[in-house]
Structures are given as C-alpha cells and as structure tokens.
Short mmCIF file of C-alpha atoms in Angstrom, two decimals:
data_model
loop_
_atom_site.label_atom_id
_atom_site.label_comp_id
_atom_site.label_asym_id
_atom_site.label_seq_id
_atom_site.Cartn_x
_atom_site.Cartn_y
_atom_site.Cartn_z
CA MET X 1125 108.31 113.58 96.86
CA ALA X 1126 108.96 112.55 100.45
CA SER X 1127 108.34 108.86 101.12
CA SER X 1128 106.00 107.50 103.79
CA SER X 1129 109.01 106.49 105.91
CA GLU X 1130 110.53 109.99 105.65
CA ILE X 1131 107.28 111.63 106.69
CA SER X 1132 106.84 109.17 109.55
CA HIS X 1133 110.40 109.82 110.76
CA HIS X 1134 109.86 113.58 110.63
CA LEU X 1135 106.65 113.37 112.66
CA ASP X 1136 108.17 110.97 115.18
CA GLU X 1137 111.14 113.31 115.61
CA ALA X 1138 108.78 116.26 116.18
CA ALA X 1139 106.90 114.22 118.78
CA THR X 1140 110.07 113.92 120.88
CA HIS X 1141 110.03 117.72 121.20
CA GLY X 1142 106.44 118.00 122.40
CA TYR X 1143 104.55 118.28 119.11
CA LEU X 1144 101.80 115.85 120.10
CA ASP X 1145 101.29 117.58 123.42
CA SER X 1146 100.88 120.88 121.59
CA ILE X 1147 98.09 119.70 119.27
CA ASN X 1148 95.98 117.58 121.63
CA GLY X 1149 94.85 118.06 125.18
CA THR X 1150 94.62 115.54 127.99
CA THR X 1151 92.32 117.37 130.41
CA PRO X 1152 88.63 116.59 130.99
CA GLU X 1153 87.83 119.99 129.48
CA SER X 1154 89.72 119.27 126.26
CA LEU X 1155 87.94 115.92 125.96
CA ILE X 1156 84.58 117.68 126.21
CA ASP X 1157 85.70 120.10 123.50
CA ALA X 1158 86.66 117.15 121.28
CA GLN X 1159 83.31 115.45 121.92
CA MET X 1160 81.53 118.64 120.87
CA LYS X 1161 83.60 118.77 117.67
CA VAL X 1162 82.63 115.24 116.60
CA ALA X 1163 78.99 115.38 117.72
CA ALA X 1164 77.64 116.53 114.33
CA PHE X 1165 79.62 113.78 112.59
CA ILE X 1166 78.18 111.08 114.84
CA GLU X 1167 74.66 112.41 114.42
CA ALA X 1168 75.00 112.38 110.63
CA ILE X 1169 75.72 108.63 110.45
CA PRO X 1170 72.44 106.77 109.76
CA GLU X 1171 71.35 104.34 112.50
CA THR X 1172 71.02 101.64 109.85
CA ILE X 1173 74.81 101.71 109.26
CA THR X 1174 76.69 99.50 111.72
CA LEU X 1175 80.10 99.48 110.05
CA PRO X 1176 82.98 101.01 112.03
CA ILE X 1177 84.30 104.56 111.98
CA LEU X 1178 87.81 105.24 110.71
CA THR X 1179 89.68 108.17 112.25
CA ILE X 1180 92.66 109.23 110.12
CA GLY X 1181 95.42 111.18 111.86
CA LEU X 1182 95.41 110.24 115.52
CA GLY X 1183 97.59 112.85 117.18
CA GLN X 1184 97.74 111.50 120.70
CA GLY X 1185 94.27 109.98 120.59
CA GLU X 1186 92.05 112.83 121.74
CA GLU X 1187 89.45 112.46 118.97
CA ALA X 1188 89.58 108.67 119.20
CA HIS X 1189 88.82 109.07 122.91
CA ALA X 1190 85.95 111.43 122.10
CA LEU X 1191 84.53 109.06 119.47
CA SER X 1192 84.76 106.06 121.80
CA SER X 1193 81.74 107.31 123.77
CA SER X 1194 79.50 106.86 120.71
CA GLN X 1195 79.43 103.05 121.07
CA ILE X 1196 80.15 102.74 117.34
CA PRO X 1197 83.10 100.43 116.52
CA LEU X 1198 86.21 102.48 115.85
CA ILE X 1199 89.51 102.01 114.00
CA GLY X 1200 92.41 104.47 114.12
CA LEU X 1201 95.07 105.10 111.46
CA ASP X 1202 98.23 107.17 111.44
CA ILE X 1203 101.47 107.22 109.51
CA ALA X 1204 103.56 107.96 112.62
CA LYS X 1205 104.58 105.37 115.21
CA SER X 1206 104.56 108.04 117.92
CA SER X 1207 100.86 108.72 117.37
CA ILE X 1208 100.02 105.02 117.42
CA ASP X 1209 101.93 104.61 120.68
CA ARG X 1210 100.31 107.63 122.34
CA THR X 1211 96.83 106.51 121.35
CA GLN X 1212 97.48 103.02 122.73
CA GLU X 1213 98.60 104.57 126.03
CA ARG X 1214 95.52 106.77 126.15
CA SER X 1215 93.12 103.93 125.37
CA ALA X 1216 94.65 101.79 128.11
CA LEU X 1217 94.51 104.63 130.64
CA HIS X 1218 90.87 105.49 129.89
CA ASN X 1219 89.66 101.94 129.20
CA PHE X 1220 88.41 102.23 125.64
CA TYR X 1221 89.22 99.83 122.83
CA ILE X 1222 90.42 100.90 119.38
CA PRO X 1223 92.33 98.77 116.86
CA LEU X 1224 95.20 100.86 115.47
CA VAL X 1225 96.75 100.67 112.00
CA ARG X 1226 99.98 102.32 110.92
CA ALA X 1227 99.60 103.27 107.27
CA ASP X 1228 99.66 106.10 104.74
CA ALA X 1229 96.31 107.86 104.20
CA GLN X 1230 97.06 107.78 100.45
CA LYS X 1231 97.08 103.97 100.49
CA LEU X 1232 94.40 102.78 102.88
CA PRO X 1233 94.78 99.05 103.65
CA PHE X 1234 91.02 98.38 103.65
CA ARG X 1235 88.48 96.98 101.23
CA ALA X 1236 86.04 99.30 99.47
CA GLY X 1237 82.95 100.09 101.52
CA SER X 1238 84.53 99.09 104.84
CA PHE X 1239 83.43 102.08 106.91
CA GLY X 1240 80.24 103.83 107.91
CA GLY X 1241 82.12 107.02 108.71
CA ILE X 1242 85.56 108.54 108.19
CA ILE X 1243 86.90 111.57 110.04
CA MET X 1244 89.89 113.68 108.99
CA SER X 1245 90.62 116.58 111.33
CA SER X 1246 93.52 118.85 110.32
CA VAL X 1247 94.96 116.04 108.22
CA LEU X 1248 94.59 117.20 104.62
CA HIS X 1249 96.88 120.22 104.94
CA GLU X 1250 99.60 117.95 106.37
CA VAL X 1251 99.25 115.50 103.47
CA TYR X 1252 99.45 118.44 101.08
CA SER X 1253 102.48 119.96 102.82
CA TYR X 1254 104.65 116.87 103.25
CA CYS X 1255 104.08 115.34 99.83
CA GLN X 1256 105.61 118.16 97.78
CA PRO X 1257 105.98 118.97 94.95
CA SER X 1258 102.86 116.95 94.14
CA GLY X 1259 100.97 118.02 97.25
CA PHE X 1260 97.69 118.66 95.50
CA GLU X 1261 97.80 115.24 93.86
CA SER X 1262 98.40 113.68 97.27
CA PHE X 1263 95.48 115.68 98.67
CA GLN X 1264 93.29 114.26 95.88
CA ASN X 1265 94.57 110.70 96.41
CA THR X 1266 93.80 110.84 100.13
CA LEU X 1267 90.25 112.00 99.53
CA GLY X 1268 89.74 109.43 96.79
CA GLU X 1269 90.91 106.64 99.10
CA ALA X 1270 88.54 107.82 101.81
CA ALA X 1271 85.60 107.94 99.40
CA VAL X 1272 86.29 104.39 98.22
CA ALA X 1273 86.60 103.10 101.80
CA LEU X 1274 83.17 104.51 102.73
CA CYS X 1275 80.05 102.41 102.33
CA ASP X 1276 77.04 103.80 100.48
CA GLY X 1277 75.31 106.21 102.84
CA GLY X 1278 78.49 106.56 104.89
CA VAL X 1279 79.68 109.93 106.18
CA LEU X 1280 82.94 111.77 105.56
CA TYR X 1281 83.77 114.54 108.04
CA ILE X 1282 86.50 117.06 107.28
CA ARG X 1283 87.74 119.69 109.72
CA GLU X 1284 90.34 121.93 108.14
CA PHE X 1285 91.61 125.46 107.56
CA GLY X 1286 90.40 127.51 104.61
CA CYS X 1287 91.29 130.75 102.89
CA PRO X 1288 88.98 133.71 103.61
CA SER X 1289 86.68 134.68 100.78
CA PRO X 1290 86.38 137.04 99.02
CA ARG X 1291 90.07 137.62 98.56
CA GLU X 1292 91.31 141.17 99.00
CA SER X 1293 94.58 141.96 97.26
CA PRO X 1294 96.99 143.49 97.99
CA ILE X 1295 96.73 143.49 101.77
CA GLN X 1296 99.12 144.63 104.49
CA ILE X 1297 99.75 142.81 107.74
CA VAL X 1298 101.30 145.10 110.35
CA PRO X 1299 102.91 143.55 113.44
CA ILE X 1300 102.10 145.76 116.44
CA SER X 1301 103.94 143.83 119.16
CA GLU X 1302 107.62 143.01 119.49
CA GLN X 1303 106.80 139.29 119.46
CA ALA X 1304 104.93 139.67 116.17
CA LYS X 1305 107.74 141.69 114.59
CA GLU X 1306 110.32 139.09 115.58
CA PHE X 1307 108.10 136.31 114.26
CA CYS X 1308 107.57 137.94 110.86
CA ASP X 1309 111.33 138.37 110.43
CA TYR X 1310 111.87 134.71 111.37
CA PHE X 1311 108.96 133.20 109.47
CA ALA X 1312 109.61 134.92 106.14
CA GLY X 1313 112.90 133.03 105.98
CA ALA X 1314 111.93 129.79 107.71
CA PHE X 1315 108.74 128.85 105.86
CA SER X 1316 109.37 125.97 103.45
CA LEU X 1317 106.99 123.18 102.60
CA GLY X 1318 107.69 119.54 103.09
CA ILE X 1319 110.76 117.59 104.12
CA ALA X 1320 112.24 117.04 100.67
CA ASP X 1321 115.62 118.42 99.65
CA GLU X 1322 115.85 122.13 99.00
CA GLY X 1323 114.64 122.99 95.51
CA GLU X 1324 112.15 120.12 95.28
CA THR X 1325 109.30 122.13 96.77
CA ASP X 1326 107.49 124.51 94.48
CA ASN X 1327 103.78 124.62 95.29
CA ILE X 1328 103.85 127.72 97.48
CA GLU X 1329 105.95 130.84 97.67
CA LEU X 1330 104.94 132.99 100.62
CA SER X 1331 104.96 136.68 99.73
CA LEU X 1332 105.81 139.08 102.54
CA ASP X 1333 107.83 142.22 101.83
CA LYS X 1334 109.56 144.49 104.35
CA ASN X 1335 106.46 146.66 104.66
CA GLY X 1336 104.31 143.67 105.53
CA GLU X 1337 102.49 143.65 102.19
CA THR X 1338 101.27 140.28 100.98
CA LYS X 1339 100.02 139.42 97.52
CA THR X 1340 96.93 137.56 98.68
CA ILE X 1341 94.75 137.32 101.75
CA GLY X 1342 95.83 133.67 101.88
CA ASP X 1343 99.42 134.71 102.63
CA THR X 1344 98.11 136.91 105.45
CA THR X 1345 96.12 133.97 106.79
CA GLN X 1346 99.23 131.77 106.75
CA ILE X 1347 101.17 134.29 108.85
CA LEU X 1348 98.37 134.76 111.39
CA LEU X 1349 97.79 131.03 111.87
CA HIS X 1350 101.48 130.24 112.09
CA PHE X 1351 102.07 133.01 114.63
CA LYS X 1352 99.24 131.68 116.80
CA ASN X 1353 100.70 128.17 116.75
CA TYR X 1354 104.28 129.41 117.18
CA TRP X 1355 103.28 131.35 120.30
CA HIS X 1356 101.33 128.34 121.60
CA ASP X 1357 104.24 125.97 121.01
CA LEU X 1358 106.68 128.34 122.70
CA GLN X 1359 104.51 128.39 125.81
CA LYS X 1360 104.37 124.58 125.83
CA LYS X 1361 108.09 124.29 125.02
CA ALA X 1362 107.21 122.29 121.92
CA ILE X 1363 109.86 123.96 119.76
CA LYS X 1364 113.36 122.66 119.30
CA PRO X 1365 116.30 124.78 120.48
CA SER X 1366 116.60 126.03 116.90
CA PRO X 1367 113.32 127.64 115.77
CA ALA X 1368 114.37 126.98 112.18
CA ASP X 1369 113.53 123.32 112.89
CA TRP X 1370 110.01 124.14 114.12
CA LYS X 1371 107.74 121.50 112.62
CA GLU X 1372 104.94 123.88 111.66
CA ALA X 1373 107.29 126.01 109.52
CA LYS X 1374 107.22 123.12 107.05
CA GLU X 1375 103.44 123.14 106.71
CA SER X 1376 101.01 125.14 104.67
CA TYR X 1377 97.74 125.47 106.57
CA LEU X 1378 96.04 126.32 103.28
CA ILE X 1379 95.88 124.31 100.06
CA LYS X 1380 96.59 125.70 96.60
CA LYS X 1381 95.23 124.24 93.40
CA PRO X 1382 97.80 124.06 90.59
CA GLY X 1383 97.21 126.25 87.60
CA PRO X 1384 97.84 129.77 86.33
CA ASP X 1385 96.05 131.48 89.24
CA ARG X 1386 97.51 129.23 91.98
CA GLN X 1387 94.90 130.46 94.45
CA TYR X 1388 94.39 129.11 97.93
CA LEU X 1389 91.16 127.16 98.34
CA ASP X 1390 88.36 128.87 100.26
CA PRO X 1391 85.78 126.75 102.15
CA VAL X 1392 83.43 126.34 99.17
CA GLN X 1393 86.29 125.48 96.83
CA LEU X 1394 87.74 122.98 99.31
CA CYS X 1395 84.41 121.15 99.38
CA ALA X 1396 84.16 121.24 95.59
CA GLU X 1397 87.67 119.79 95.25
CA THR X 1398 86.77 117.07 97.77
CA GLN X 1399 83.84 116.06 95.58
CA ALA X 1400 86.02 116.25 92.46
CA ALA X 1401 88.66 114.00 94.03
CA ALA X 1402 85.98 111.46 94.94
CA ALA X 1403 84.66 111.58 91.38
CA MET X 1404 88.16 110.85 90.05
CA ALA X 1405 88.04 107.67 92.17
CA GLY X 1406 84.61 106.77 90.74
CA GLN X 1407 82.71 107.82 93.87
CA ILE X 1408 79.97 110.37 94.57
CA LEU X 1409 80.04 112.55 97.67
CA ASP X 1410 77.06 114.76 98.48
CA LEU X 1411 77.82 117.84 100.61
CA LYS X 1412 75.31 117.83 103.47
CA GLU X 1413 76.66 120.57 105.71
CA LEU X 1414 79.35 123.24 105.61
CA ARG X 1415 80.03 125.36 108.68
CA LEU X 1416 82.68 127.88 109.68
CA ILE X 1417 83.60 127.70 113.34
CA HIS X 1418 84.85 131.06 114.60
CA ARG X 1419 87.31 131.13 117.49
CA THR X 1420 86.82 134.26 119.55
CA LYS X 1421 89.72 133.87 121.98
CA ILE X 1422 92.23 133.32 119.18
CA ASN X 1423 90.88 136.35 117.30
CA LEU X 1424 91.24 138.60 120.33
CA PHE X 1425 94.77 137.29 120.88
CA LEU X 1426 95.83 138.02 117.29
CA GLN X 1427 94.33 141.52 117.37
CA GLN X 1428 96.80 142.28 120.17
CA HIS X 1429 99.69 141.47 117.85
CA PHE X 1430 98.63 142.43 114.30
CA ALA X 1431 96.70 145.07 112.38
CA ILE X 1432 95.40 144.21 108.90
CA LEU X 1433 95.06 147.02 106.34
CA ASN X 1434 93.40 146.84 102.93
CA HIS X 1435 94.70 148.50 99.76
CA GLU X 1436 93.05 151.78 100.77
CA GLY X 1437 94.76 151.78 104.16
CA ASP X 1438 91.63 150.96 106.14
CA ASP X 1439 91.95 148.72 109.20
CA VAL X 1440 90.07 145.52 108.40
CA SER X 1441 91.44 143.45 111.29
CA GLN X 1442 88.03 142.70 112.82
CA HIS X 1443 86.88 141.36 109.45
CA ILE X 1444 89.96 139.49 108.22
CA ILE X 1445 91.29 137.92 111.42
CA PRO X 1446 88.09 135.99 112.30
CA GLN X 1447 87.85 134.69 108.73
CA SER X 1448 91.51 133.67 108.77
CA THR X 1449 91.29 131.64 111.98
CA ALA X 1450 87.91 129.97 111.33
CA LYS X 1451 87.84 126.21 110.96
CA ILE X 1452 85.89 124.52 108.17
CA GLU X 1453 83.60 121.69 109.22
CA ALA X 1454 82.21 119.81 106.22
CA ILE X 1455 80.01 116.71 106.24
CA PHE X 1456 79.56 114.59 103.12
CA THR X 1457 77.53 111.46 102.53
CA LYS X 1458 78.41 108.85 99.93
CA LYS X 1459 75.83 108.14 97.25
CA PRO X 1460 75.69 104.93 95.23
CA ALA X 1461 77.82 105.32 92.09
#
C-alpha cells in the first residue's frame, strides 16, 4: 500500500502541472457555486453546536473559502503540501482565517468529538484509489475516523460519485467523435489504480473490449467521467507532456466493495457502507438526506461524444449518461453511541 509520503509526493507533483487549477475555480462565479454546494451542510448543523467545522481535502481552498462566510470556526486538512500552500495563499488574498493541518485522513490528529461538522467533497474515491490494494479498508478507516471526530449531533457531509442503479449488463459505449475514439484507445491501456508498483493493485480491472462493450454500467461510468475530466484538463493544460502520466488515470471515481460480486457502490450502497464504517468505529451515523445532483451541461457535452447501447441495441444515452455524471450529496448526523 502506498505510504502517506508517497501519496503526498504524487499529489504535489501533479499540482506542478496544473492539477489544482483544474479541480477548483478562482472566479467569483465559482465561489458562488461552491457556496451553493455547502449551503445544505451549513443549514444542517444545529445552532446549539459551536464546535468548528473540519474540511478534509482542500484542493486550492475553494470550499474553505465558501465555508468561511458561515461565521462558524473552520479547520482545513490535507495530505498534500501543495494544497496547504494554495489554501494559505487564498485565505491571505481574500482575508479569511483558517488553521491548516497537514495529515492523512485515515489518521486524524484530533480528539474524539472535536467537530460540529465534517465535509468530504470528492475525497473518498481518492483515498480508495491511492491506498491500493486495500482501498476499501482505507475508505472504511477514513469514514470511521471522521465519525469519531464528530461530536454528538454533529453533521457529516459527503459529496462523491456513485454508480448508476439499477445496473444494466452488458452495455456498449460507442465513441462517436474522433476525440472519444482516441481517448478510449488511450484510457483502456492507461487506467491503473494507485501509485504502488505494478502488480500490487488488484481492486479494479476495467473491462472495455474493441467493440466498446463493458461488463458493468460502472465501467461505462468510469469511461464517461474520465473522458470529461481528460477533456477539461487538456483545455486547461493540466496534463503532463505524456498523457500516460495523467493523474486521473490512476483514480477510480467509483468504489468497489470486496467480495465475490465486486460491484461498484451505487448511492444507496455508498451511504450504507458509510454507516457500516462508522459502526465499526463504535459510532452511529443517521442518514438525514441523500440527493443526486444532475449536471446538464456535462451530460449534453458527453452526448456529443458517446452513444450508450443496452444489450438489445437500444440507445439509452439520455438515461445512462445523466445517472453516470450525477454527484451524490449525503448528509449524516451523529447519534450518541
């Protein structure tokens, strides 16, 4: 399994090639978008709780900036020095205060019950991806640590990708643009989880044959999401000269549970596994809200590049693509054990 220092080095190296710029915005409009994302989280924290909020996974500080307007004390944590540095620069530029801690989300350096709220936005799939071959265990550890760090009545907010449900298998993804065809040829060979040595990673094998047939709808989702981000990173020049070194090619956007079925987690299953991980740490999380946020512009973009066919040959693009790109927003509250 990759060590904390190896993961940090990998993320810092990616940051030198524009990775942080590709995931966070710096415009007034992007800040408003971030404030809208965290609004439900802020509203869910009871007024009687005055403990600080912990934001795990800083990027370049966009969500920390958005949370700073809530007037609730805030602490930021990231494993990468580059993210800590960027967030410090942003806080100084925009005049908001946030203590920053460099640490691994699997080993939070805080006492139990320290926080009134914890937010993890697009963090869990990175923990899962970079901690192979025990990615699911690392996913569980991270959630358990978060549950312990919350006070009773505190709120955990998770924003993440999820596998569409129900699963349709087999399914065919057909690239209909030259860019999509080139990407599928590249991605089928480049996708490999984690930063460990070759052969140490065994949680996911992406299935994509020459006809574009995938074994599960989750594999189709992986290709669609990666293509969207690959295109985005190309436009922002956030890809190294060698695409084989593209950071996102080492990430699974979906999480698989070990076992004979090895299925990707859908939104309901992801929430259930979050509660199970908390229970393993002796904590109780109550699911208060689960929403799927559909992203119309991204869906229209992907429909220009791919057609999705079911096992009967019917075009199901307008059904599958929106499910594949939707973001999960889940809010949990911690109950007394």
